[in-house]
GROMACS .gro file of C-alpha atoms in nm:
model
  470
    1MET     CA    1  -6.613  14.889  16.848
    2LYS     CA    2  -6.540  14.769  17.206
    3LYS     CA    3  -6.756  14.886  17.493
    4ASN     CA    4  -6.459  14.941  17.715
    5ILE     CA    5  -6.368  15.258  17.533
    6PHE     CA    6  -6.653  15.421  17.726
    7ARG     CA    7  -6.465  15.501  18.046
    8GLU     CA    8  -6.531  15.698  18.366
    9TYR     CA    9  -6.394  16.026  18.256
   10ASP     CA   10  -6.383  16.012  17.878
   11ILE     CA   11  -6.402  15.785  17.570
   12ARG     CA   12  -6.063  15.640  17.495
   13GLY     CA   13  -5.903  15.332  17.320
   14GLU     CA   14  -5.662  15.191  17.076
   15VAL     CA   15  -5.733  15.304  16.725
   16GLY     CA   16  -5.783  15.008  16.494
   17ILE     CA   17  -5.817  14.770  16.777
   18ASP     CA   18  -6.077  14.921  17.016
   19PHE     CA   19  -6.239  15.145  16.756
   20THR     CA   20  -6.166  15.256  16.405
   21VAL     CA   21  -6.149  15.608  16.247
   22GLY     CA   22  -6.482  15.518  16.087
   23ASP     CA   23  -6.638  15.427  16.413
   24ALA     CA   24  -6.556  15.785  16.535
   25TYR     CA   25  -6.838  15.910  16.326
   26PHE     CA   26  -7.089  15.696  16.515
   27ILE     CA   27  -6.933  15.783  16.848
   28ALA     CA   28  -6.973  16.148  16.765
   29ARG     CA   29  -7.330  16.094  16.675
   30GLY     CA   30  -7.375  15.931  17.013
   31ILE     CA   31  -7.214  16.227  17.184
   32LEU     CA   32  -7.425  16.464  16.986
   33SER     CA   33  -7.748  16.265  17.056
   34TYR     CA   34  -7.684  16.273  17.431
   35LEU     CA   35  -7.597  16.649  17.434
   36LYS     CA   36  -7.917  16.717  17.237
   37SER     CA   37  -8.121  16.524  17.485
   38THR     CA   38  -8.009  16.734  17.785
   39PRO     CA   39  -8.249  17.002  17.915
   40SER     CA   40  -8.027  17.288  17.775
   41GLY     CA   41  -7.987  17.117  17.432
   42LEU     CA   42  -7.719  17.192  17.202
   43ARG     CA   43  -7.669  17.440  16.903
   44ARG     CA   44  -7.295  17.470  16.872
   45ILE     CA   45  -6.976  17.310  16.991
   46ILE     CA   46  -6.606  17.410  17.014
   47LEU     CA   47  -6.377  17.138  16.869
   48ALA     CA   48  -6.002  17.082  16.938
   49ARG     CA   49  -5.755  16.807  16.877
   50ASP     CA   50  -5.415  16.700  16.986
   51GLY     CA   51  -5.112  16.606  16.763
   52ARG     CA   52  -5.164  16.237  16.740
   53ALA     CA   53  -5.144  16.075  16.389
   54HIS     CA   54  -5.510  15.991  16.368
   55SER     CA   55  -5.651  16.300  16.547
   56GLU     CA   56  -5.708  16.485  16.213
   57ALA     CA   57  -5.894  16.200  16.061
   58ILE     CA   58  -6.113  16.157  16.369
   59HIS     CA   59  -6.169  16.529  16.375
   60SER     CA   60  -6.311  16.507  16.032
   61GLN     CA   61  -6.559  16.242  16.130
   62VAL     CA   62  -6.669  16.456  16.429
   63VAL     CA   63  -6.731  16.759  16.206
   64ARG     CA   64  -6.927  16.548  15.960
   65ALA     CA   65  -7.155  16.416  16.244
   66PHE     CA   66  -7.225  16.747  16.402
   67THR     CA   67  -7.271  16.953  16.095
   68GLU     CA   68  -7.511  16.685  15.935
   69ALA     CA   69  -7.729  16.742  16.236
   70SER     CA   70  -7.741  17.121  16.196
   71ILE     CA   71  -7.485  17.183  16.481
   72ASP     CA   72  -7.240  17.459  16.407
   73VAL     CA   73  -6.872  17.366  16.485
   74VAL     CA   74  -6.618  17.615  16.606
   75ASP     CA   75  -6.277  17.459  16.521
   76ILE     CA   76  -5.981  17.589  16.727
   77GLY     CA   77  -5.753  17.332  16.570
   78ILE     CA   78  -5.454  17.170  16.742
   79ALA     CA   79  -5.468  17.288  17.106
   80PRO     CA   80  -5.416  17.148  17.456
   81THR     CA   81  -5.722  17.060  17.669
   82PRO     CA   82  -5.686  17.384  17.886
   83ALA     CA   83  -5.715  17.601  17.569
   84LEU     CA   84  -6.053  17.427  17.499
   85TYR     CA   85  -6.165  17.480  17.859
   86PHE     CA   86  -6.059  17.837  17.835
   87ALA     CA   87  -6.258  17.894  17.521
   88LEU     CA   88  -6.567  17.737  17.683
   89GLN     CA   89  -6.537  17.968  17.977
   90THR     CA   90  -6.472  18.293  17.786
   91THR     CA   91  -6.705  18.266  17.485
   92SER     CA   92  -7.076  18.211  17.443
   93THR     CA   93  -7.033  17.849  17.358
   94PRO     CA   94  -7.026  17.632  17.665
   95SER     CA   95  -6.992  17.289  17.514
   96GLY     CA   96  -6.696  17.117  17.337
   97ILE     CA   97  -6.494  16.825  17.252
   98ILE     CA   98  -6.121  16.759  17.228
   99ILE     CA   99  -5.988  16.464  17.038
  100THR     CA  100  -5.703  16.326  17.256
  101ALA     CA  101  -5.581  16.029  17.450
  102SER     CA  102  -5.391  16.246  17.704
  103HIS     CA  103  -5.085  16.064  17.822
  104ASN     CA  104  -5.176  15.726  17.670
  105PRO     CA  105  -4.948  15.555  17.400
  106PRO     CA  106  -4.949  15.697  17.051
  107GLN     CA  107  -5.174  15.426  16.912
  108ASP     CA  108  -5.454  15.544  17.136
  109ASN     CA  109  -5.697  15.822  17.088
  110GLY     CA  110  -6.037  15.935  17.218
  111PHE     CA  111  -6.276  16.222  17.325
  112LYS     CA  112  -6.304  16.449  17.626
  113ILE     CA  113  -6.645  16.607  17.636
  114VAL     CA  114  -6.760  16.920  17.822
  115HIS     CA  115  -7.118  17.027  17.835
  116ASN     CA  116  -7.233  17.356  17.997
  117LYS     CA  117  -6.871  17.408  18.114
  118LYS     CA  118  -6.869  17.080  18.305
  119SER     CA  119  -6.700  16.754  18.208
  120VAL     CA  120  -6.916  16.477  18.096
  121CYS     CA  121  -6.836  16.166  18.288
  122GLY     CA  122  -6.952  15.853  18.468
  123LYS     CA  123  -7.315  15.790  18.410
  124GLU     CA  124  -7.335  16.041  18.137
  125ILE     CA  125  -7.064  15.848  17.944
  126ALA     CA  126  -7.260  15.536  18.002
  127LYS     CA  127  -7.572  15.701  17.841
  128ILE     CA  128  -7.354  15.784  17.534
  129SER     CA  129  -7.234  15.416  17.530
  130LYS     CA  130  -7.600  15.299  17.535
  131ILE     CA  131  -7.697  15.540  17.245
  132VAL     CA  132  -7.420  15.412  17.034
  133GLU     CA  133  -7.490  15.046  17.113
  134ASN     CA  134  -7.856  15.086  17.026
  135LYS     CA  135  -7.790  15.323  16.736
  136ASP     CA  136  -8.054  15.552  16.898
  137PHE     CA  137  -7.910  15.851  16.720
  138PHE     CA  138  -8.057  16.201  16.683
  139PRO     CA  139  -8.208  16.209  16.331
  140ILE     CA  140  -8.014  16.405  16.058
  141ASN     CA  141  -8.262  16.403  15.771
  142GLY     CA  142  -8.453  16.715  15.690
  143HIS     CA  143  -8.207  16.950  15.871
  144SER     CA  144  -7.997  17.221  15.702
  145PRO     CA  145  -7.635  17.155  15.769
  146GLY     CA  146  -7.442  17.323  16.037
  147THR     CA  147  -7.149  17.549  15.968
  148LEU     CA  148  -6.778  17.493  16.028
  149ASN     CA  149  -6.583  17.806  16.153
  150LYS     CA  150  -6.217  17.799  16.220
  151ARG     CA  151  -6.104  18.017  16.503
  152ASP     CA  152  -5.764  18.081  16.673
  153GLY     CA  153  -5.795  17.924  17.011
  154ILE     CA  154  -5.433  17.972  17.119
  155THR     CA  155  -5.378  18.360  17.094
  156PRO     CA  156  -5.663  18.459  17.324
  157TYR     CA  157  -5.554  18.202  17.579
  158VAL     CA  158  -5.189  18.309  17.574
  159ASP     CA  159  -5.281  18.677  17.581
  160TRP     CA  160  -5.502  18.617  17.891
  161LEU     CA  161  -5.224  18.438  18.064
  162VAL     CA  162  -4.969  18.718  17.985
  163ASP     CA  163  -5.222  18.982  18.100
  164HIS     CA  164  -5.289  18.811  18.432
  165PHE     CA  165  -4.905  18.747  18.492
  166THR     CA  166  -4.763  19.078  18.375
  167HIS     CA  167  -4.556  19.079  18.698
  168LEU     CA  168  -4.366  18.781  18.555
  169LYS     CA  169  -4.264  18.953  18.235
  170ASN     CA  170  -3.891  18.966  18.176
  171ILE     CA  171  -3.798  18.798  18.516
  172ASN     CA  172  -3.629  18.554  18.291
  173PRO     CA  173  -3.620  18.237  18.507
  174LYS     CA  174  -3.385  17.949  18.411
  175ILE     CA  175  -3.631  17.670  18.376
  176VAL     CA  176  -3.620  17.363  18.152
  177PHE     CA  177  -3.960  17.262  18.014
  178ASP     CA  178  -4.038  16.924  17.851
  179CYS     CA  179  -4.341  16.926  17.609
  180ALA     CA  180  -4.289  16.545  17.517
  181ASN     CA  181  -4.359  16.630  17.145
  182ALA     CA  182  -4.725  16.698  17.253
  183VAL     CA  183  -4.961  16.986  17.214
  184PRO     CA  184  -4.860  17.196  17.519
  185SER     CA  185  -4.583  17.333  17.306
  186VAL     CA  186  -4.831  17.528  17.086
  187VAL     CA  187  -4.913  17.738  17.391
  188LEU     CA  188  -4.576  17.733  17.565
  189MET     CA  189  -4.359  17.867  17.285
  190PRO     CA  190  -4.565  18.188  17.225
  191LEU     CA  191  -4.619  18.228  17.595
  192LEU     CA  192  -4.253  18.220  17.675
  193GLU     CA  193  -4.179  18.470  17.394
  194LYS     CA  194  -4.445  18.716  17.516
  195LEU     CA  195  -4.322  18.684  17.878
  196GLY     CA  196  -3.970  18.753  17.756
  197TRP     CA  197  -3.834  18.435  17.920
  198THR     CA  198  -3.536  18.398  17.686
  199ASN     CA  199  -3.332  18.208  17.946
  200SER     CA  200  -3.559  17.910  17.960
  201LYS     CA  201  -3.518  17.595  17.762
  202VAL     CA  202  -3.789  17.390  17.591
  203LEU     CA  203  -3.729  17.021  17.514
  204PHE     CA  204  -3.923  16.834  17.244
  205ALA     CA  205  -4.135  17.117  17.131
  206ASP     CA  206  -4.196  16.977  16.782
  207LEU     CA  207  -4.537  16.804  16.749
  208ASP     CA  208  -4.507  16.430  16.678
  209GLY     CA  209  -4.788  16.204  16.775
  210SER     CA  210  -4.557  15.906  16.782
  211PHE     CA  211  -4.386  16.051  17.099
  212PRO     CA  212  -4.040  15.956  16.975
  213ASN     CA  213  -3.846  16.071  17.276
  214HIS     CA  214  -4.052  15.946  17.572
  215ALA     CA  215  -4.416  15.890  17.675
  216ALA     CA  216  -4.613  16.212  17.756
  217ASP     CA  217  -4.666  16.139  18.126
  218PRO     CA  218  -4.436  16.354  18.340
  219THR     CA  219  -4.536  16.195  18.666
  220VAL     CA  220  -4.348  15.875  18.568
  221PRO     CA  221  -3.984  15.922  18.659
  222ILE     CA  222  -3.830  15.765  18.345
  223ASN     CA  223  -4.018  16.020  18.129
  224MET     CA  224  -3.846  16.309  18.311
  225THR     CA  225  -3.495  16.152  18.242
  226ASP     CA  226  -3.410  16.415  17.989
  227VAL     CA  227  -3.504  16.702  18.232
  228ARG     CA  228  -3.299  16.544  18.498
  229HIS     CA  229  -2.996  16.513  18.282
  230PHE     CA  230  -3.034  16.873  18.161
  231LEU     CA  231  -3.046  16.991  18.525
  232GLU     CA  232  -2.739  16.785  18.616
  233LYS     CA  233  -2.543  16.939  18.324
  234HIS     CA  234  -2.674  17.295  18.370
  235LYS     CA  235  -2.642  17.377  18.738
  236ASN     CA  236  -2.753  17.734  18.684
  237PHE     CA  237  -3.101  17.624  18.592
  238GLU     CA  238  -3.353  17.644  18.885
  239LEU     CA  239  -3.591  17.361  18.810
  240GLY     CA  240  -3.773  17.160  18.536
  241MET     CA  241  -4.130  17.112  18.451
  242GLY     CA  242  -4.294  16.842  18.229
  243PHE     CA  243  -4.638  16.850  18.068
  244ASP     CA  244  -4.855  16.561  17.984
  245GLY     CA  245  -5.006  16.474  17.640
  246ASP     CA  246  -5.297  16.720  17.645
  247GLY     CA  247  -5.153  16.988  17.875
  248ASP     CA  248  -5.387  16.952  18.175
  249ARG     CA  249  -5.105  16.832  18.399
  250MET     CA  250  -4.770  16.975  18.496
  251SER     CA  251  -4.515  16.786  18.707
  252PRO     CA  252  -4.211  16.978  18.848
  253MET     CA  253  -3.866  16.858  18.925
  254THR     CA  254  -3.624  17.030  19.169
  255GLN     CA  255  -3.277  17.127  19.063
  256ASP     CA  256  -3.139  16.832  19.240
  257GLY     CA  257  -3.365  16.588  19.043
  258PHE     CA  258  -3.655  16.533  19.289
  259LEU     CA  259  -3.980  16.474  19.101
  260VAL     CA  260  -4.239  16.646  19.319
  261PRO     CA  261  -4.559  16.454  19.388
  262GLY     CA  262  -4.881  16.632  19.310
  263ASP     CA  263  -5.013  16.617  19.668
  264GLN     CA  264  -4.701  16.797  19.790
  265LEU     CA  265  -4.718  17.070  19.532
  266LEU     CA  266  -5.093  17.125  19.603
  267ALA     CA  267  -5.006  17.180  19.968
  268ILE     CA  268  -4.735  17.423  19.880
  269TYR     CA  269  -4.985  17.613  19.658
  270SER     CA  270  -5.229  17.635  19.942
  271LYS     CA  271  -5.021  17.834  20.182
  272GLU     CA  272  -5.056  18.162  19.996
  273ILE     CA  273  -5.414  18.091  19.878
  274LEU     CA  274  -5.536  18.024  20.232
  275LYS     CA  275  -5.412  18.374  20.344
  276LYS     CA  276  -5.700  18.499  20.134
  277HIS     CA  277  -5.944  18.214  20.186
  278ARG     CA  278  -5.904  18.144  20.565
  279GLY     CA  279  -6.082  17.815  20.666
  280ALA     CA  280  -6.137  17.706  20.300
  281LYS     CA  281  -6.143  17.340  20.203
  282VAL     CA  282  -5.849  17.228  19.980
  283ILE     CA  283  -5.963  16.924  19.779
  284PHE     CA  284  -5.726  16.635  19.751
  285ASP     CA  285  -5.789  16.294  19.586
  286VAL     CA  286  -5.783  15.994  19.811
  287LYS     CA  287  -5.421  15.909  19.729
  288ALA     CA  288  -5.294  16.219  19.912
  289SER     CA  289  -5.028  16.213  20.180
  290GLN     CA  290  -5.148  16.273  20.535
  291ALA     CA  291  -4.837  16.501  20.568
  292ALA     CA  292  -4.986  16.724  20.295
  293LEU     CA  293  -5.319  16.739  20.461
  294LYS     CA  294  -5.160  16.832  20.791
  295PHE     CA  295  -4.975  17.117  20.624
  296VAL     CA  296  -5.294  17.254  20.482
  297GLU     CA  297  -5.446  17.241  20.832
  298SER     CA  298  -5.140  17.433  20.971
  299CYS     CA  299  -5.203  17.701  20.714
  300GLY     CA  300  -5.569  17.757  20.824
  301GLY     CA  301  -5.737  17.535  20.576
  302VAL     CA  302  -5.928  17.205  20.570
  303GLY     CA  303  -5.774  16.921  20.366
  304THR     CA  304  -6.050  16.718  20.223
  305LEU     CA  305  -6.029  16.377  20.056
  306VAL     CA  306  -6.255  16.285  19.765
  307ALA     CA  307  -6.257  16.008  19.493
  308THR     CA  308  -5.970  16.024  19.248
  309GLY     CA  309  -6.053  16.172  18.910
  310HIS     CA  310  -6.034  16.528  18.778
  311THR     CA  311  -6.417  16.539  18.733
  312ASN     CA  312  -6.458  16.444  19.105
  313ILE     CA  313  -6.214  16.713  19.208
  314LYS     CA  314  -6.400  16.982  19.015
  315ALA     CA  315  -6.748  16.869  19.134
  316ALA     CA  316  -6.619  16.883  19.499
  317MET     CA  317  -6.455  17.229  19.451
  318ARG     CA  318  -6.792  17.364  19.316
  319SER     CA  319  -7.002  17.216  19.590
  320MET     CA  320  -6.767  17.316  19.869
  321ARG     CA  321  -6.668  17.655  19.720
  322SER     CA  322  -6.307  17.546  19.734
  323PRO     CA  323  -6.039  17.777  19.583
  324LEU     CA  324  -5.800  17.497  19.508
  325GLY     CA  325  -5.803  17.131  19.435
  326GLY     CA  326  -5.594  16.866  19.276
  327GLU     CA  327  -5.453  16.513  19.258
  328LEU     CA  328  -5.141  16.308  19.317
  329SER     CA  329  -5.116  16.272  18.945
  330CYS     CA  330  -5.052  16.655  18.909
  331HIS     CA  331  -5.389  16.775  18.802
  332PHE     CA  332  -5.421  17.123  18.963
  333ASN     CA  333  -5.739  17.317  18.972
  334PHE     CA  334  -5.733  17.688  19.072
  335ALA     CA  335  -6.065  17.868  19.143
  336ASP     CA  336  -5.865  18.135  19.312
  337ARG     CA  337  -5.803  18.392  19.031
  338TYR     CA  338  -5.893  18.139  18.757
  339PHE     CA  339  -6.179  17.922  18.635
  340GLY     CA  340  -6.144  17.607  18.846
  341PHE     CA  341  -6.032  17.361  18.561
  342ASP     CA  342  -5.715  17.172  18.553
  343ASP     CA  343  -5.449  17.350  18.354
  344GLY     CA  344  -5.086  17.242  18.354
  345ILE     CA  345  -4.959  17.568  18.198
  346TYR     CA  346  -5.148  17.787  18.438
  347ALA     CA  347  -5.016  17.578  18.723
  348ALA     CA  348  -4.663  17.630  18.602
  349LEU     CA  349  -4.712  18.010  18.607
  350ARG     CA  350  -4.856  17.991  18.956
  351LEU     CA  351  -4.546  17.804  19.074
  352VAL     CA  352  -4.302  18.050  18.903
  353GLU     CA  353  -4.506  18.335  19.059
  354LEU     CA  354  -4.470  18.171  19.407
  355LEU     CA  355  -4.089  18.114  19.369
  356ASP     CA  356  -4.043  18.470  19.247
  357MET     CA  357  -4.261  18.622  19.525
  358ARG     CA  358  -4.088  18.421  19.796
  359GLN     CA  359  -3.745  18.459  19.635
  360THR     CA  360  -3.677  18.101  19.722
  361SER     CA  361  -3.633  17.759  19.561
  362LEU     CA  362  -3.862  17.476  19.515
  363GLU     CA  363  -3.642  17.266  19.742
  364ALA     CA  364  -3.695  17.520  20.021
  365LEU     CA  365  -4.072  17.515  19.977
  366ILE     CA  366  -4.077  17.129  19.991
  367ALA     CA  367  -3.867  17.150  20.308
  368GLU     CA  368  -4.153  17.333  20.481
  369LEU     CA  369  -4.382  17.029  20.457
  370PRO     CA  370  -4.404  16.771  20.744
  371THR     CA  371  -4.175  16.477  20.693
  372SER     CA  372  -4.300  16.130  20.650
  373VAL     CA  373  -4.208  15.801  20.479
  374SER     CA  374  -4.439  15.733  20.186
  375SER     CA  375  -4.442  15.518  19.868
  376SER     CA  376  -4.502  15.640  19.524
  377GLU     CA  377  -4.826  15.515  19.357
  378ILE     CA  378  -4.791  15.148  19.295
  379ARG     CA  379  -4.997  14.997  19.006
  380LEU     CA  380  -5.070  14.626  18.973
  381HIS     CA  381  -5.228  14.480  18.651
  382CYS     CA  382  -5.559  14.332  18.742
  383LYS     CA  383  -5.829  14.188  18.533
  384GLU     CA  384  -6.148  14.399  18.519
  385GLU     CA  385  -6.359  14.113  18.654
  386ASP     CA  386  -6.127  14.074  18.965
  387LYS     CA  387  -6.110  14.448  19.072
  388GLY     CA  388  -6.431  14.432  19.280
  389ARG     CA  389  -6.320  14.108  19.450
  390VAL     CA  390  -5.989  14.258  19.549
  391ILE     CA  391  -6.136  14.579  19.689
  392LYS     CA  392  -6.405  14.371  19.885
  393ALA     CA  393  -6.133  14.154  20.036
  394ALA     CA  394  -5.938  14.459  20.163
  395ARG     CA  395  -6.263  14.618  20.296
  396ASP     CA  396  -6.342  14.289  20.481
  397PHE     CA  397  -5.990  14.251  20.618
  398PHE     CA  398  -5.952  14.603  20.750
  399GLY     CA  399  -6.315  14.665  20.834
  400SER     CA  400  -6.309  14.384  21.092
  401ARG     CA  401  -6.032  14.549  21.291
  402ARG     CA  402  -6.111  14.791  21.574
  403ASP     CA  403  -5.787  14.967  21.548
  404VAL     CA  404  -5.830  15.071  21.190
  405GLU     CA  405  -6.036  15.354  21.048
  406VAL     CA  406  -6.153  15.276  20.694
  407ILE     CA  407  -6.227  15.553  20.448
  408SER     CA  408  -6.417  15.407  20.151
  409VAL     CA  409  -6.474  15.719  19.940
  410ASP     CA  410  -6.277  15.548  19.663
  411GLY     CA  411  -6.147  15.202  19.722
  412VAL     CA  412  -6.018  15.123  20.075
  413ARG     CA  413  -5.795  15.368  20.261
  414ALA     CA  414  -5.701  15.211  20.599
  415HIS     CA  415  -5.560  15.422  20.872
  416THR     CA  416  -5.375  15.200  21.118
  417PRO     CA  417  -5.180  15.298  21.434
  418LEU     CA  418  -4.866  15.300  21.204
  419GLY     CA  419  -4.991  15.512  20.921
  420TRP     CA  420  -5.221  15.440  20.628
  421GLY     CA  421  -5.244  15.232  20.306
  422LEU     CA  422  -5.469  15.271  20.009
  423LEU     CA  423  -5.613  15.019  19.763
  424ARG     CA  424  -5.834  15.142  19.482
  425ALA     CA  425  -5.944  15.023  19.136
  426SER     CA  426  -5.845  15.237  18.836
  427ASN     CA  427  -6.137  15.382  18.646
  428THR     CA  428  -5.934  15.416  18.320
  429GLN     CA  429  -5.708  15.095  18.308
  430SER     CA  430  -5.708  14.734  18.408
  431LEU     CA  431  -5.509  14.816  18.722
  432ILE     CA  432  -5.540  14.842  19.092
  433SER     CA  433  -5.330  15.119  19.252
  434MET     CA  434  -5.182  15.149  19.604
  435ARG     CA  435  -5.006  15.400  19.819
  436PHE     CA  436  -4.864  15.383  20.168
  437GLU     CA  437  -4.741  15.622  20.431
  438SER     CA  438  -4.597  15.606  20.781
  439SER     CA  439  -4.378  15.802  21.020
  440THR     CA  440  -4.098  15.544  20.993
  441THR     CA  441  -3.955  15.303  20.742
  442GLU     CA  442  -4.043  15.015  20.963
  443GLY     CA  443  -4.397  15.128  20.984
  444LEU     CA  444  -4.428  15.158  20.607
  445LYS     CA  445  -4.307  14.808  20.570
  446GLU     CA  446  -4.551  14.671  20.825
  447ILE     CA  447  -4.845  14.847  20.651
  448GLN     CA  448  -4.726  14.715  20.314
  449SER     CA  449  -4.705  14.361  20.470
  450GLU     CA  450  -5.063  14.384  20.584
  451PHE     CA  451  -5.195  14.486  20.229
  452SER     CA  452  -4.963  14.211  20.077
  453GLU     CA  453  -5.149  13.956  20.289
  454VAL     CA  454  -5.475  14.081  20.150
  455LEU     CA  455  -5.354  14.064  19.796
  456SER     CA  456  -5.188  13.723  19.813
  457PRO     CA  457  -5.485  13.528  19.701
  458PHE     CA  458  -5.507  13.734  19.383
  459PHE     CA  459  -5.147  13.790  19.274
  460GLU     CA  460  -4.819  13.590  19.240
  461LYS     CA  461  -4.587  13.622  19.535
  462ALA     CA  462  -4.304  13.742  19.312
  463GLU     CA  463  -4.528  14.014  19.158
  464LEU     CA  464  -4.606  14.149  19.507
  465GLU     CA  465  -4.247  14.136  19.636
  466LYS     CA  466  -4.134  14.329  19.336
  467HIS     CA  467  -4.358  14.616  19.425
  468PHE     CA  468  -4.318  14.602  19.793
  469LYS     CA  469  -3.941  14.554  19.799
  470ASN     CA  470  -3.892  14.906  19.927
   0.00000   0.00000   0.00000
């Protein structure tokens, strides 16, 4: 198997190319060996999987590896990642694995790992990689086998959501949801039924790991085309929502077809929450708009930037006792009235609750935010070995200027008199990502031009112009 499957936040790659189903057994033994080596040890895990074609076969390898080593496995079957997180928070088993590649293409798969209710990431993933590479596995000989117990992981989660949003029963909003043929549908369908939301419409609810209609990433506009067309045709519908491949993200679309960035929605959520948590820190990733941060401040909170990544958001929320955090990519983490993990379905209910309470539209909530001119996230393919050189060039370029404040919590975020620009290396793909914001279109172009100058030694001129044309 290839070492690059051991990533910052999870283990993930193309099945048959980066690792095989057979390799999954050894990856699982590496995960087990790492978990057993921690101070709290390991006796039992909760296991879930998404609807990809190879998830069931990989699941079997994981069950084999853990039960051989006397670890009991509680199998909650096909479920979104938030259902696994929920089970870990509400049962006596705090460690688990979900077999998923989230929004990646259908040929990919992988493992998200949680231990003692915290995501395993970064250096801990590197330790697992080392164990697998050296075959330094926990011995399995001489142990009685662990048990495999199947448990319904969906009904308790759905019932909890219904119990905590009883005020939304039978309000019957006209919302179009897009499940992208992925696992969020196994929660959303019974949830809508129990809430009595008979007027809502669900697109692509059938599980199909080949994602035949579109990729399961709702933050990419082309993947929300069906939602936009539905809203154009059905003017009486209020808004649309798309879920990603494993259900930990939700991306909303206004009735007029605007795909709302995660930082804007996070700011909108913060207004009501900060009435209860005055002065609290709201955690954004480093890609967040300055306009969103200003809105949080106007609501009595402190907008705080941390490195991109759902694990970084969660860690910052715990250390700063924050009630809310999230990312531009539409991971939303509520510690206010919830457990602090990223849950696209819970985030959807909080948005509907907010709209119902305010008796307003999503468009009206967005209109409350300060105006600015910003780009979407721009992604450039970049060789792994070049990422560090590109970031260093940007840090040297902007760090030498007295009129620029450089924030280097994750890549380079340069605040200039005209606005700001960000350049950071992706932790999950061979990409660098950028985002820009200014008070004027001209200012935005000028900031982009400065970053283009930094990037010009590393990328073709036509490639840069394609991304910076707006």
